[in-house]
mmCIF file of C-alpha atoms in Angstrom:
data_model
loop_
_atom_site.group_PDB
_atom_site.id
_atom_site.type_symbol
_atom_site.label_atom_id
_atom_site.label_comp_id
_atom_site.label_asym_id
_atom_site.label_seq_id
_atom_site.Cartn_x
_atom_site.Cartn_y
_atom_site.Cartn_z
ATOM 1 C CA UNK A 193 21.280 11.079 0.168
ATOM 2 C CA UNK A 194 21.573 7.771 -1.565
ATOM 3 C CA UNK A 195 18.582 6.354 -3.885
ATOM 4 C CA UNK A 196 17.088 3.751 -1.262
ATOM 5 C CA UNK A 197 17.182 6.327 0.798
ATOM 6 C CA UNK A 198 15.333 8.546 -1.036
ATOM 7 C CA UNK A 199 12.862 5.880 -1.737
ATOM 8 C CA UNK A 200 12.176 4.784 2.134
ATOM 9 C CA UNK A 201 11.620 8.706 2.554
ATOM 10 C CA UNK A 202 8.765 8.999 -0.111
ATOM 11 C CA UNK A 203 7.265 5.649 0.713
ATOM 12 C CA UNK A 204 6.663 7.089 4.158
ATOM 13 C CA UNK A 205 5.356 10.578 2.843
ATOM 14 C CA UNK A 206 2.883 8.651 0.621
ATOM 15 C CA UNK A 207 1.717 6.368 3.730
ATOM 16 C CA UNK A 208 1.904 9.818 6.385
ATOM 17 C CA UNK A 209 -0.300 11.230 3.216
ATOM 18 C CA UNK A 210 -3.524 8.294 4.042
ATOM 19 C CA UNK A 211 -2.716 8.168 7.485
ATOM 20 C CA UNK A 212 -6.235 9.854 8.333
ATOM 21 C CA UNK A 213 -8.145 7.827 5.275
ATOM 22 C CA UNK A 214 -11.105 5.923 7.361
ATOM 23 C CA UNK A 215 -10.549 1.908 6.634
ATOM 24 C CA UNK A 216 -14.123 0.421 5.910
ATOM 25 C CA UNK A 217 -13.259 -3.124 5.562
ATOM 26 C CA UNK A 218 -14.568 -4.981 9.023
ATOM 27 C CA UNK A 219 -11.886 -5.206 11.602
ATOM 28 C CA UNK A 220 -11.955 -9.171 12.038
ATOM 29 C CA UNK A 221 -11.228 -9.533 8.494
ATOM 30 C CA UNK A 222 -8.327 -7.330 8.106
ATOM 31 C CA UNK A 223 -5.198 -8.811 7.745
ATOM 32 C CA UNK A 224 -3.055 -6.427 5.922
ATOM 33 C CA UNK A 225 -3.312 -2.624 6.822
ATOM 34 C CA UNK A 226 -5.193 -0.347 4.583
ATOM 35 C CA UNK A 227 -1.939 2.256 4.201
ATOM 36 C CA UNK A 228 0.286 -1.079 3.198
ATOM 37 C CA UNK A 229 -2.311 -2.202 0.750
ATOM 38 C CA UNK A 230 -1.977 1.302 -0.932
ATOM 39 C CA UNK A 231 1.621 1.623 -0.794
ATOM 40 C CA UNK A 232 2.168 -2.063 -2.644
ATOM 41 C CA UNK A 233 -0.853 -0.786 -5.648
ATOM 42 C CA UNK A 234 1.045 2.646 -5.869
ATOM 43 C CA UNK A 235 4.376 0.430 -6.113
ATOM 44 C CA UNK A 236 3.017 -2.177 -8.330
ATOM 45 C CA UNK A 237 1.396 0.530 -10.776
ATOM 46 C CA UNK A 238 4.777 1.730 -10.973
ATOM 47 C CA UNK A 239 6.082 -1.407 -11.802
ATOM 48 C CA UNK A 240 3.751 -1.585 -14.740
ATOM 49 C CA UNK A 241 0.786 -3.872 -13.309
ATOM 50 C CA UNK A 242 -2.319 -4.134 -15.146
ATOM 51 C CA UNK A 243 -4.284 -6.143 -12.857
ATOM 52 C CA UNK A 244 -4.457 -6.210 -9.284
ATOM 53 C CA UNK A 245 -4.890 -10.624 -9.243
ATOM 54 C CA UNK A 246 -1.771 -10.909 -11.630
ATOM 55 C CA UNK A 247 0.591 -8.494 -9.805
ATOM 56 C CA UNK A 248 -0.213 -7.629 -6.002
ATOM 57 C CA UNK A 249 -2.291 -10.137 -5.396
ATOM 58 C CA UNK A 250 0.979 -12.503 -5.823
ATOM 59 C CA UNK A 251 2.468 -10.097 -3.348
ATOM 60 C CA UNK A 252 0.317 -10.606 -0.369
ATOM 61 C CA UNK A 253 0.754 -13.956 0.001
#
């Protein structure tokens, strides 16, 4: 199995993982899912990010 593969495998465990996690945010201001918003902070703490503005923030836009 290549490496991106590998990696597409484990970012689905992870998000199969919160599937169930309730999402308490109101539902008219959601715009990005909860399980996507997880996934990019576990990706970005990988990545070495020490604050959520600097690093993810950028990402969501």
């Amino acid at each position: 199995m290549a490496a991106a593969d590998e990696a597409i495998l484990e970012g689905v465990v992870f998000l199969d993982r919160f599937a169930d996690l309730p999402d308490p945010r109101q539902c008219r201001k959601v715009i990005y899912p909860l399980d996507e918003i997880l996934l990019l902070s576990l990706l970005a703490v990988v990545a070495g990010a020490e604050t959520f503005t600097a690093n993810l923030g950028c990402a969501l836009h």
